[in-house]
Amino acid sequence: MSEEFTDMCGAMRDTRKLLRAKYGVPCPECVRKLPKAHPSILLPQQTCRIHRHKDTRPELTQADYDAAFAGDRT
């Protein structure tokens, strides 16, 4: 059972990385207040944990998810 859980967590982590790479944007407050640090990368409707800035873009649709994984399927 623990091997299945480990595989599931790895798949969720890979999914999050792929979505952040395609749809993520840097938090504008992190960029403004901490110019030398790496900014938090926000997905649509996500809130920055440091500055509480919320990304106001509309939430991702199923079509967005499908487009993100279209290039991944080979």
PDB file of C-alpha atoms in Angstrom, residues 10-49:
ATOM      1  CA  GLY A  10       4.905  11.518  -7.155  1.00  0.00           C
ATOM      2  CA  ALA A  11       2.263  11.796  -9.873  1.00  0.00           C
ATOM      3  CA  MET A  12       0.571  14.703  -8.068  1.00  0.00           C
ATOM      4  CA  ARG A  13       3.930  16.456  -7.670  1.00  0.00           C
ATOM      5  CA  ASP A  14       4.692  16.016 -11.379  1.00  0.00           C
ATOM      6  CA  THR A  15       1.241  17.366 -12.276  1.00  0.00           C
ATOM      7  CA  ARG A  16       1.752  20.446 -10.098  1.00  0.00           C
ATOM      8  CA  LYS A  17       5.182  21.093 -11.668  1.00  0.00           C
ATOM      9  CA  LEU A  18       3.762  20.842 -15.176  1.00  0.00           C
ATOM     10  CA  LEU A  19       0.857  23.193 -14.417  1.00  0.00           C
ATOM     11  CA  ARG A  20       3.134  25.740 -12.703  1.00  0.00           C
ATOM     12  CA  ALA A  21       5.511  25.680 -15.679  1.00  0.00           C
ATOM     13  CA  LYS A  22       2.700  26.286 -18.178  1.00  0.00           C
ATOM     14  CA  TYR A  23       0.236  28.547 -16.300  1.00  0.00           C
ATOM     15  CA  GLY A  24       2.172  29.899 -13.316  1.00  0.00           C
ATOM     16  CA  VAL A  25       3.111  33.565 -12.925  1.00  0.00           C
ATOM     17  CA  PRO A  26       5.412  35.143 -10.325  1.00  0.00           C
ATOM     18  CA  CYS A  27       3.711  36.887  -7.419  1.00  0.00           C
ATOM     19  CA  PRO A  28       3.950  40.642  -8.124  1.00  0.00           C
ATOM     20  CA  GLU A  29       4.306  41.434  -4.407  1.00  0.00           C
ATOM     21  CA  CYS A  30       7.251  39.035  -4.073  1.00  0.00           C
ATOM     22  CA  VAL A  31       8.890  40.648  -7.100  1.00  0.00           C
ATOM     23  CA  ARG A  32       8.308  44.157  -5.739  1.00  0.00           C
ATOM     24  CA  LYS A  33       9.178  43.598  -2.059  1.00  0.00           C
ATOM     25  CA  LEU A  34      11.857  40.915  -2.389  1.00  0.00           C
ATOM     26  CA  PRO A  35      13.658  41.644  -5.681  1.00  0.00           C
ATOM     27  CA  LYS A  36      16.654  39.387  -4.969  1.00  0.00           C
ATOM     28  CA  ALA A  37      14.628  36.371  -3.826  1.00  0.00           C
ATOM     29  CA  HIS A  38      12.834  33.854  -6.021  1.00  0.00           C
ATOM     30  CA  PRO A  39       9.153  34.865  -6.200  1.00  0.00           C
ATOM     31  CA  SER A  40       6.295  32.500  -5.416  1.00  0.00           C
ATOM     32  CA  ILE A  41       4.785  31.039  -8.576  1.00  0.00           C
ATOM     33  CA  LEU A  42       0.999  31.369  -8.541  1.00  0.00           C
ATOM     34  CA  LEU A  43      -1.591  29.417 -10.464  1.00  0.00           C
ATOM     35  CA  PRO A  44      -4.958  31.076 -11.212  1.00  0.00           C
ATOM     36  CA  GLN A  45      -6.980  31.802  -8.036  1.00  0.00           C
ATOM     37  CA  GLN A  46      -4.028  30.814  -5.819  1.00  0.00           C
ATOM     38  CA  THR A  47      -2.925  33.007  -2.896  1.00  0.00           C
ATOM     39  CA  CYS A  48       0.713  33.793  -2.113  1.00  0.00           C
ATOM     40  CA  ARG A  49       1.547  32.354   1.312  1.00  0.00           C
TER      41      ARG A  49
END
